[in-house]
Amino acid sequence: QVQLVESGGGVVQSGRSLRLSCAASGFTLYSHGMHWVRQAPGKGLEWVAIIWYDGSNRNYSESVRGRFTISRDTSRNTLYLQMNNLRAEDTAVYYCARDGGTELDYWGQGTLVTVSS
Amino acid sequence: EIVLTQSPGTLSLSPGERATLSCRASQSVSSSYLAWYQQKPGQAPRLLIYGASSRAPGIPDRFSGSGSGTDFTLTISRLEPEDFAVYYCHQYGSPYTFGQGTKLEIK
């Protein structure tokens, strides 16, 4: 069955970097696009980034463009989110989610990133 | 960017009642690209409805979706205790956006 497991979250100082991982199983990353979605404490869902199924294109929300980079390692079947120059407003639970073509059909359990000033 | 506005913000109902949740888009959305998710406290969102009206695998038939253009609706025909949660609509299209959520609480 499809499973997504995020890791790499933690407490980091403002301005520093962090890399999140999302290990996928039950399917291969080169058959599906993948997203990162975040949720600040007590708030709603905010889309962050997408990498297309073939890795040919990536897109980002305005709030993270130029600071965050989405990538993948198909040999490890793992998705990544490199987060640089972190700000307090980046504090959130970060979810990876599989692109189902017209929706996000499977989600990981999330990993919490806390940016301290 | 397409803005999705959900109403009401909070809906208070009793088990067995019917719930109607609304999602209005700032511009027309293809029905193929409108989805609904359920999120319970401490859990990840779960896909309920895709393509505006198709239930995801394993979703009970008391959940139904409808609508087109700028107005979409999620209906829960007869509320079960496990249905009390937050519901988000979502439009699939760059930039991908979510509504702010409707909290369905027990009355």
XYZ file of N, CA and C in Angstrom:
672
model
N 0.838 -1.180 0.000
C 0.000 0.000 0.000
C 0.881 1.242 0.000
N 0.304 2.346 -0.437
C 1.032 3.612 -0.516
C 1.317 4.129 0.883
N 2.566 4.509 1.100
C 2.953 5.083 2.377
C 3.967 6.190 2.139
N 3.798 7.292 2.880
C 4.718 8.426 2.825
C 5.147 8.747 4.246
N 6.450 8.811 4.478
C 6.964 9.055 5.826
C 7.954 10.212 5.779
N 7.554 11.323 6.400
C 8.414 12.497 6.467
C 9.368 12.415 7.647
N 10.501 13.101 7.507
C 11.466 13.217 8.598
C 12.294 14.468 8.365
N 13.073 14.838 9.383
C 13.984 15.965 9.235
C 13.546 17.243 9.927
N 12.338 17.250 10.457
C 11.879 18.439 11.151
C 12.615 18.656 12.460
N 12.428 19.830 13.040
C 13.059 20.143 14.312
C 13.035 21.632 14.567
N 13.802 22.032 15.566
C 13.897 23.446 15.928
C 15.161 24.016 15.283
N 15.021 25.133 14.598
C 16.145 25.752 13.912
C 16.065 27.261 14.091
N 17.212 27.907 14.143
C 17.230 29.369 14.311
C 16.882 30.072 13.006
N 16.297 31.224 13.142
C 15.982 32.051 11.986
C 17.247 32.295 11.163
N 17.104 32.181 9.840
C 18.220 32.376 8.934
C 18.993 31.125 8.579
N 18.753 30.043 9.332
C 19.474 28.796 9.097
C 18.727 27.937 8.082
N 19.271 26.739 7.829
C 18.722 25.837 6.822
C 18.300 24.516 7.455
N 17.425 23.810 6.721
C 16.958 22.503 7.152
C 16.543 21.737 5.905
N 16.756 20.426 5.903
C 16.292 19.610 4.785
C 15.321 18.557 5.284
N 14.143 18.543 4.690
C 13.135 17.538 4.999
C 13.207 16.400 3.981
N 12.870 15.210 4.444
C 12.807 14.039 3.573
C 11.429 13.424 3.640
N 11.052 12.746 2.576
C 9.781 12.036 2.510
C 10.041 10.715 1.795
N 10.072 9.630 2.566
C 10.314 8.307 1.996
C 8.999 7.721 1.502
N 8.986 7.352 0.220
C 7.772 6.810 -0.389
C 7.894 5.299 -0.558
N 6.781 4.610 -0.368
C 6.731 3.177 -0.630
C 5.365 2.835 -1.199
N 5.296 1.720 -1.906
C 4.047 1.296 -2.528
C 3.827 1.874 -3.907
N 4.709 2.744 -4.351
C 4.680 3.298 -5.693
C 6.071 3.911 -5.954
N 6.325 4.319 -7.193
C 7.620 4.917 -7.520
C 7.451 6.400 -7.842
N 8.440 7.183 -7.426
C 8.356 8.634 -7.603
C 8.345 9.042 -9.069
N 8.917 8.209 -9.968
C 8.935 8.630 -11.365
C 7.606 8.358 -12.068
N 6.612 7.877 -11.301
C 5.281 7.696 -11.881
C 4.279 8.735 -11.399
N 4.689 9.549 -10.416
C 3.775 10.539 -9.840
C 4.504 11.819 -9.499
N 3.847 12.959 -9.724
C 4.346 14.201 -9.170
C 4.189 14.176 -7.658
N 4.913 15.049 -6.988
C 4.864 15.100 -5.532
C 4.823 16.549 -5.066
N 4.131 16.757 -3.960
C 3.947 18.091 -3.402
C 4.457 18.147 -1.968
N 4.773 19.367 -1.552
C 4.901 19.696 -0.134
C 3.794 20.700 0.198
N 3.111 20.452 1.305
C 2.053 21.312 1.819
C 2.354 21.544 3.287
N 2.144 22.753 3.778
C 2.430 23.023 5.189
C 1.210 23.569 5.895
N 1.266 23.490 7.228
C 0.162 23.952 8.068
C 0.748 24.579 9.317
N 0.651 25.883 9.410
C 1.103 26.593 10.601
C 0.214 26.214 11.785
N 0.727 26.320 13.003
C -0.052 25.908 14.176
C -1.425 26.575 14.232
N -2.471 25.765 14.291
C -3.829 26.275 14.387
C -4.386 26.897 13.121
N -3.657 26.769 12.015
C -4.079 27.404 10.755
C -4.465 26.368 9.709
N -4.784 26.851 8.508
C -5.187 25.974 7.421
C -4.001 25.474 6.614
N -4.328 24.815 5.512
C -3.325 24.217 4.645
C -2.788 25.239 3.649
N -1.476 25.198 3.432
C -0.834 26.088 2.465
C 0.064 25.259 1.554
N -0.208 25.303 0.266
C 0.635 24.600 -0.701
C 2.000 25.276 -0.774
N 3.058 24.447 -0.869
C 4.425 24.966 -0.862
C 5.138 24.745 -2.207
N 5.138 23.491 -2.687
C 5.943 23.191 -3.880
C 5.470 21.906 -4.534
N 5.804 21.765 -5.826
C 5.524 20.554 -6.594
C 6.727 20.210 -7.451
N 6.974 18.940 -7.616
C 7.911 18.446 -8.617
C 7.135 17.498 -9.516
N 7.234 17.678 -10.814
C 6.475 16.856 -11.746
C 6.947 15.409 -11.717
N 6.091 14.527 -12.256
C 6.355 13.092 -12.196
C 7.680 12.725 -12.862
N 8.070 13.473 -13.896
C 9.312 13.149 -14.593
C 10.476 14.025 -14.132
N 10.234 14.834 -13.111
C 11.288 15.696 -12.591
C 11.638 16.875 -13.476
N 10.865 17.074 -14.541
C 11.219 18.086 -15.541
C 10.854 19.503 -15.126
N 9.970 19.618 -14.151
C 9.504 20.947 -13.758
C 9.244 20.995 -12.260
N 9.437 22.158 -11.708
C 9.176 22.402 -10.300
C 8.485 23.753 -10.199
N 7.645 23.877 -9.210
C 6.985 25.155 -9.005
C 6.840 25.386 -7.507
N 6.797 26.682 -7.137
C 6.803 27.057 -5.732
C 5.764 28.136 -5.453
N 5.329 28.187 -4.205
C 4.496 29.301 -3.791
C 5.358 30.551 -3.709
N 4.694 31.685 -3.806
C 5.426 32.960 -3.733
C 6.170 33.111 -2.413
N 5.594 32.549 -1.352
C 6.156 32.752 -0.018
C 7.485 32.020 0.193
N 7.792 31.028 -0.651
C 9.029 30.259 -0.446
C 9.959 30.301 -1.651
N 9.479 30.838 -2.766
C 10.294 30.836 -3.987
C 11.612 31.560 -3.748
N 12.690 30.941 -4.184
C 14.028 31.504 -3.997
C 14.692 31.071 -2.711
N 13.928 30.490 -1.778
C 14.500 30.020 -0.509
C 14.417 28.504 -0.380
N 13.356 27.908 -0.912
C 13.134 26.460 -0.793
C 13.389 25.792 -2.141
N 13.872 24.544 -2.083
C 14.092 23.750 -3.293
C 13.533 22.352 -3.100
N 12.652 21.943 -4.012
C 12.111 20.589 -3.987
C 12.950 19.725 -4.920
N 13.248 18.508 -4.485
C 14.020 17.589 -5.315
C 13.645 16.166 -4.951
N 14.217 15.217 -5.682
C 13.923 13.820 -5.393
C 15.113 12.959 -5.771
N 15.176 11.794 -5.167
C 16.160 10.772 -5.509
C 15.362 9.511 -5.845
N 15.250 9.217 -7.122
C 14.417 8.080 -7.502
C 15.057 6.759 -7.094
N 16.377 6.724 -6.940
C 17.022 5.480 -6.508
C 16.678 5.149 -5.060
N 16.414 6.170 -4.286
C 16.006 5.990 -2.891
C 14.491 6.119 -2.733
N 13.810 6.482 -3.818
C 12.360 6.738 -3.785
C 12.000 7.738 -2.687
N 12.779 8.800 -2.634
C 12.644 9.789 -1.562
C 12.553 11.199 -2.140
N 11.651 11.958 -1.572
C 11.426 13.366 -1.920
C 12.099 14.231 -0.867
N 12.572 15.397 -1.283
C 13.243 16.307 -0.353
C 12.675 17.719 -0.455
N 12.862 18.478 0.617
C 12.607 19.914 0.601
C 13.765 20.579 1.335
N 14.607 21.258 0.567
C 15.700 22.023 1.146
C 15.175 23.418 1.467
N 15.258 23.787 2.735
C 14.723 25.069 3.183
C 15.868 25.943 3.684
N 16.114 27.044 2.998
C 17.191 27.962 3.369
C 16.615 29.278 3.881
N 17.440 30.014 4.599
C 17.043 31.328 5.102
C 15.674 31.272 5.780
N 15.542 30.366 6.719
C 14.238 30.143 7.365
C 13.805 31.342 8.180
N 12.503 31.563 8.196
C 11.883 32.670 8.916
C 10.894 32.116 9.924
N 10.525 32.943 10.891
C 9.554 32.529 11.906
C 8.249 32.065 11.262
N 7.856 32.718 10.174
C 6.585 32.389 9.520
C 6.626 31.064 8.749
N 7.815 30.435 8.698
C 7.914 29.093 8.099
C 7.596 27.994 9.112
N 7.392 28.364 10.374
C 7.029 27.392 11.401
C 5.712 26.720 11.035
N 5.747 25.392 10.913
C 4.563 24.657 10.467
C 4.845 23.163 10.507
N 3.774 22.387 10.401
C 3.899 20.968 10.065
C 3.987 20.892 8.547
N 4.980 20.172 8.062
C 5.177 20.013 6.620
C 4.763 18.601 6.219
N 3.855 18.543 5.254
C 3.368 17.268 4.730
C 3.884 17.075 3.303
N 4.289 15.854 2.971
C 4.446 15.518 1.568
C 3.169 14.813 1.124
N 2.835 14.974 -0.143
C 1.604 14.396 -0.668
C 1.820 13.973 -2.115
N 1.200 12.874 -2.484
C 1.304 12.367 -3.844
C 0.301 13.052 -4.756
N 0.755 13.387 -5.947
C -0.124 13.975 -6.952
C -0.896 12.875 -7.664
N -2.233 12.929 -7.564
C -3.066 11.912 -8.196
C -3.541 12.291 -9.588
N -3.066 13.407 -10.098
C -3.472 13.853 -11.423
C -4.448 15.012 -11.375
N -5.399 14.939 -10.440
C -6.349 16.030 -10.276
C -6.565 16.368 -8.807
N -5.777 15.706 -7.941
C -5.913 15.923 -6.511
C -4.653 15.377 -5.827
N -4.559 15.608 -4.520
C -3.467 15.041 -3.730
C -4.050 13.824 -3.023
N -3.677 12.627 -3.493
C -4.434 11.463 -3.072
C -3.880 10.745 -1.846
N -2.599 10.884 -1.552
C -2.031 10.287 -0.348
C -1.125 11.309 0.329
N -1.199 11.337 1.669
C -0.445 12.292 2.461
C 0.384 11.553 3.505
N 1.566 12.105 3.832
C 2.317 11.603 4.961
C 1.747 12.143 6.261
N 2.349 11.742 7.364
C 1.846 12.135 8.682
C 2.357 13.505 9.110
N 3.356 14.022 8.381
C 3.855 15.359 8.651
C 5.070 15.392 9.565
N 5.858 16.452 9.441
C 7.002 16.693 10.315
C 7.005 18.165 10.698
N 7.224 18.439 11.973
C 7.110 19.800 12.501
C 8.438 20.541 12.390
N 8.365 21.716 11.820
C 9.518 22.623 11.743
C 9.199 23.847 12.586
N 10.080 24.146 13.534
C 9.905 25.322 14.381
C 11.107 26.233 14.182
N 10.842 27.455 13.739
C 11.908 28.424 13.508
C 11.904 29.413 14.662
N 12.994 29.455 15.373
C 13.087 30.330 16.541
C 13.928 31.559 16.215
N 13.557 32.652 16.841
C 14.297 33.885 16.609
C 15.304 34.116 17.721
N -4.148 34.052 -8.972
C -4.382 32.974 -8.021
C -5.867 32.873 -7.702
N -6.376 31.641 -7.719
C -7.779 31.411 -7.398
C -7.930 31.317 -5.890
N -8.771 32.171 -5.334
C -9.047 32.164 -3.901
C -10.317 31.351 -3.651
N -10.226 30.427 -2.706
C -11.374 29.603 -2.315
C -11.870 30.084 -0.959
N -13.159 30.371 -0.864
C -13.760 30.838 0.377
C -14.783 29.815 0.836
N -14.570 29.251 2.020
C -15.479 28.238 2.554
C -16.436 28.854 3.568
N -17.640 28.339 3.568
C -18.629 28.770 4.549
C -19.513 27.601 4.955
N -20.006 27.609 6.214
C -19.602 28.566 7.258
C -18.224 28.233 7.786
N -17.695 29.103 8.650
C -16.410 28.808 9.269
C -16.515 27.661 10.246
N -17.619 27.652 10.981
C -17.913 26.585 11.932
C -19.369 26.168 11.757
N -19.590 24.870 11.783
C -20.936 24.325 11.645
C -21.196 23.398 12.828
N -22.224 23.698 13.595
C -22.560 22.904 14.784
C -23.802 22.082 14.506
N -23.640 20.777 14.506
C -24.739 19.866 14.195
C -24.676 18.654 15.115
N -25.739 17.884 15.103
C -25.809 16.670 15.918
C -25.650 15.432 15.043
N -25.152 14.336 15.617
C -25.106 13.085 14.855
C -26.480 12.748 14.284
N -26.472 12.275 13.064
C -27.715 11.944 12.381
C -28.238 13.055 11.494
N -27.762 14.288 11.718
C -28.201 15.415 10.899
C -27.431 15.449 9.580
N -27.914 16.325 8.695
C -27.303 16.510 7.387
C -26.416 17.742 7.422
N -25.216 17.637 6.851
C -24.285 18.761 6.824
C -24.078 19.215 5.387
N -24.107 20.527 5.196
C -23.862 21.105 3.877
C -22.764 22.156 4.004
N -21.638 21.916 3.329
C -20.485 22.799 3.397
C -20.273 23.412 2.019
N -19.962 24.704 2.008
C -19.843 25.435 0.754
C -18.412 25.866 0.490
N -18.058 25.913 -0.783
C -16.747 26.381 -1.237
C -16.977 27.235 -2.468
N -16.628 28.501 -2.376
C -16.820 29.423 -3.492
C -15.472 29.901 -4.012
N -15.278 29.837 -5.322
C -14.019 30.224 -5.951
C -14.107 31.636 -6.520
N -12.955 32.332 -6.511
C -12.913 33.710 -7.004
C -13.003 33.783 -8.526
N -12.757 32.662 -9.200
C -12.955 32.540 -10.636
C -13.266 31.089 -10.945
N -13.753 30.846 -12.130
C -14.226 29.514 -12.459
C -13.131 28.450 -12.334
N -13.525 27.327 -11.749
C -12.638 26.174 -11.572
C -13.204 25.004 -12.360
N -12.370 24.335 -13.109
C -12.824 23.116 -13.771
C -13.255 22.105 -12.715
N -14.414 21.501 -12.924
C -14.902 20.521 -11.958
C -13.915 19.384 -11.755
N -13.105 19.116 -12.786
C -12.132 18.031 -12.672
C -11.091 18.308 -11.598
N -10.925 19.570 -11.273
C -9.812 19.979 -10.416
C -10.252 20.522 -9.064
N -11.415 20.107 -8.573
C -11.890 20.532 -7.263
C -11.984 19.307 -6.361
N -11.317 19.362 -5.233
C -11.280 18.232 -4.303
C -11.648 18.693 -2.896
N -12.012 17.725 -2.068
C -12.333 17.971 -0.653
C -11.507 17.014 0.205
N -11.035 17.528 1.350
C -10.261 16.745 2.292
C -10.856 16.876 3.683
N -10.665 15.841 4.479
C -11.063 15.833 5.881
C -9.798 15.788 6.731
N -9.763 16.580 7.797
C -8.628 16.528 8.706
C -9.117 16.481 10.148
N -8.659 15.469 10.862
C -8.947 15.346 12.287
C -7.748 15.824 13.078
N -7.955 16.237 14.348
C -6.840 16.787 15.143
C -5.651 15.834 15.204
N -4.464 16.378 14.932
C -3.247 15.593 15.016
C -3.024 14.645 13.863
N -3.896 14.688 12.861
C -3.767 13.785 11.718
C -3.531 14.560 10.429
N -3.042 13.847 9.428
C -2.886 14.420 8.101
C -4.250 14.539 7.419
N -4.357 15.434 6.456
C -5.596 15.474 5.664
C -5.799 14.153 4.924
N -7.085 13.835 4.681
C -7.446 12.629 3.944
C -8.337 13.022 2.787
N -8.053 12.523 1.611
C -8.853 12.825 0.434
C -10.231 12.180 0.564
N -11.269 13.008 0.372
C -12.654 12.520 0.384
C -13.241 12.472 -1.029
N -13.154 13.613 -1.708
C -13.827 13.822 -2.988
C -12.826 14.409 -3.972
N -12.800 13.903 -5.194
C -12.006 14.501 -6.262
C -12.899 14.689 -7.479
N -12.467 15.547 -8.392
C -13.290 15.821 -9.562
C -14.661 16.351 -9.198
N -14.736 17.061 -8.098
C -15.941 17.708 -7.560
C -16.971 16.739 -7.005
N -17.053 15.522 -7.557
C -18.152 14.640 -7.155
C -17.790 13.164 -7.034
N -16.549 12.799 -7.264
C -16.154 11.391 -7.190
C -15.585 11.074 -5.812
N -16.118 10.034 -5.188
C -15.591 9.657 -3.879
C -14.274 8.905 -4.018
N -13.334 9.214 -3.137
C -12.070 8.477 -3.104
C -12.327 7.065 -2.596
N -11.433 6.138 -2.905
C -11.613 4.755 -2.442
C -11.787 4.672 -0.934
N -12.769 3.898 -0.511
C -12.982 3.677 0.912
C -13.814 4.730 1.614
N -14.218 5.773 0.896
C -15.028 6.834 1.510
C -16.501 6.429 1.490
N -17.165 6.500 2.643
C -18.579 6.076 2.710
C -19.485 6.906 1.812
N -20.576 6.301 1.356
C -21.445 6.999 0.410
C -22.314 8.076 1.050
N -22.204 8.270 2.358
C -22.894 9.421 2.964
C -22.207 10.728 2.597
N -20.973 10.656 2.080
C -20.255 11.840 1.608
C -20.525 12.017 0.106
N -20.932 13.229 -0.277
C -21.121 13.501 -1.700
C -20.688 14.924 -2.010
N -20.227 15.118 -3.232
C -19.802 16.426 -3.676
C -20.560 16.825 -4.924
N -20.755 18.127 -5.073
C -21.464 18.637 -6.249
C -20.982 20.044 -6.544
N -21.438 20.548 -7.679
C -21.137 21.926 -8.035
C -20.364 22.062 -9.320
N -20.230 23.296 -9.757
C -19.480 23.609 -10.970
C -19.187 25.093 -10.997
N -18.252 25.468 -11.870
C -17.933 26.893 -12.034
C -17.262 27.480 -10.805
N -17.997 28.261 -10.044
C -17.427 28.904 -8.857
C -18.056 28.427 -7.558
N -19.051 27.567 -7.624
C -19.761 27.138 -6.412
C -19.784 25.622 -6.279
N -19.224 25.141 -5.183
C -19.117 23.714 -4.939
C -19.623 23.403 -3.534
N -20.124 22.189 -3.344
C -20.731 21.793 -2.079
C -20.293 20.392 -1.697
N -19.985 20.222 -0.419
C -19.772 18.901 0.171
C -20.959 18.637 1.087
N -21.603 17.512 0.896
C -22.749 17.138 1.714
C -22.465 15.839 2.438
N -22.758 15.817 3.722
C -22.700 14.588 4.508
C -24.141 14.288 4.889
N -24.674 13.208 4.366
C -26.124 12.989 4.436
C -26.618 12.733 5.846
N -25.876 11.960 6.606
C -26.288 11.612 7.964
C -25.012 11.497 8.794
N -24.782 12.486 9.662
C -23.526 12.577 10.370
C -23.301 11.429 11.342
N -22.103 10.870 11.262
C -21.640 9.880 12.227
C -20.674 10.577 13.190
N -20.472 10.052 14.394
C -19.556 10.702 15.356
C -18.160 10.947 14.793
N -17.681 10.072 13.928
C -16.326 10.207 13.384
C -16.225 11.265 12.280
N -17.332 11.867 11.892
C -17.318 12.867 10.826
C -16.988 14.273 11.326
N -16.961 14.460 12.633
C -16.704 15.791 13.178
C -15.212 16.067 13.061
N -14.894 17.061 12.255
C -13.523 17.323 11.831
C -13.503 18.658 11.086
N -12.338 18.991 10.522
C -12.231 20.170 9.663
C -12.173 19.698 8.205
N -12.891 20.412 7.342
C -12.965 20.060 5.934
C -12.406 21.201 5.082
N -11.579 20.824 4.107
C -10.957 21.798 3.219
C -11.331 21.490 1.762
N -11.658 22.534 1.015
C -11.733 22.363 -0.433
C -10.390 22.780 -1.028
N -10.140 22.330 -2.244
C -8.823 22.493 -2.863
C -8.980 22.557 -4.373
N -8.327 23.534 -4.974
C -8.334 23.546 -6.432
C -6.942 23.157 -6.920
N -6.945 22.175 -7.818
C -5.712 21.610 -8.336
C -5.315 22.393 -9.581
N -4.319 23.264 -9.411
C -3.868 24.062 -10.545
C -2.931 25.116 -10.031
N -1.793 25.257 -10.682
C -0.771 26.138 -10.170
C -1.181 27.609 -10.258
N -1.095 28.404 -9.186
C -0.727 27.889 -7.868
C -1.896 27.140 -7.222
N -1.551 26.026 -6.620
C -2.568 25.196 -5.970
C -3.053 25.924 -4.714
N -4.347 25.934 -4.476
C -4.863 26.660 -3.316
C -5.880 25.825 -2.551
N -6.009 26.173 -1.263
C -6.973 25.544 -0.378
C -7.901 26.608 0.183
N -9.115 26.206 0.486
C -9.977 27.054 1.273
C -9.473 27.111 2.702
N -10.051 28.017 3.480
C -9.571 28.218 4.853
C -10.101 27.169 5.820
N -11.041 26.356 5.355
C -11.552 25.260 6.175
C -12.892 25.561 6.817
N -13.687 24.519 6.996
C -14.921 24.563 7.786
C -14.779 23.546 8.906
N -14.950 24.018 10.131
C -14.909 23.121 11.279
C -16.313 22.605 11.555
N -16.468 21.300 11.501
C -17.741 20.666 11.798
C -17.663 20.140 13.224
N -18.474 20.743 14.113
C -18.394 20.386 15.526
C -19.718 19.821 16.008
N -19.628 19.054 17.084
C -20.827 18.433 17.660
C -21.617 19.489 18.437
N -22.900 19.532 18.174
C -23.772 20.482 18.848
C -24.168 19.940 20.223
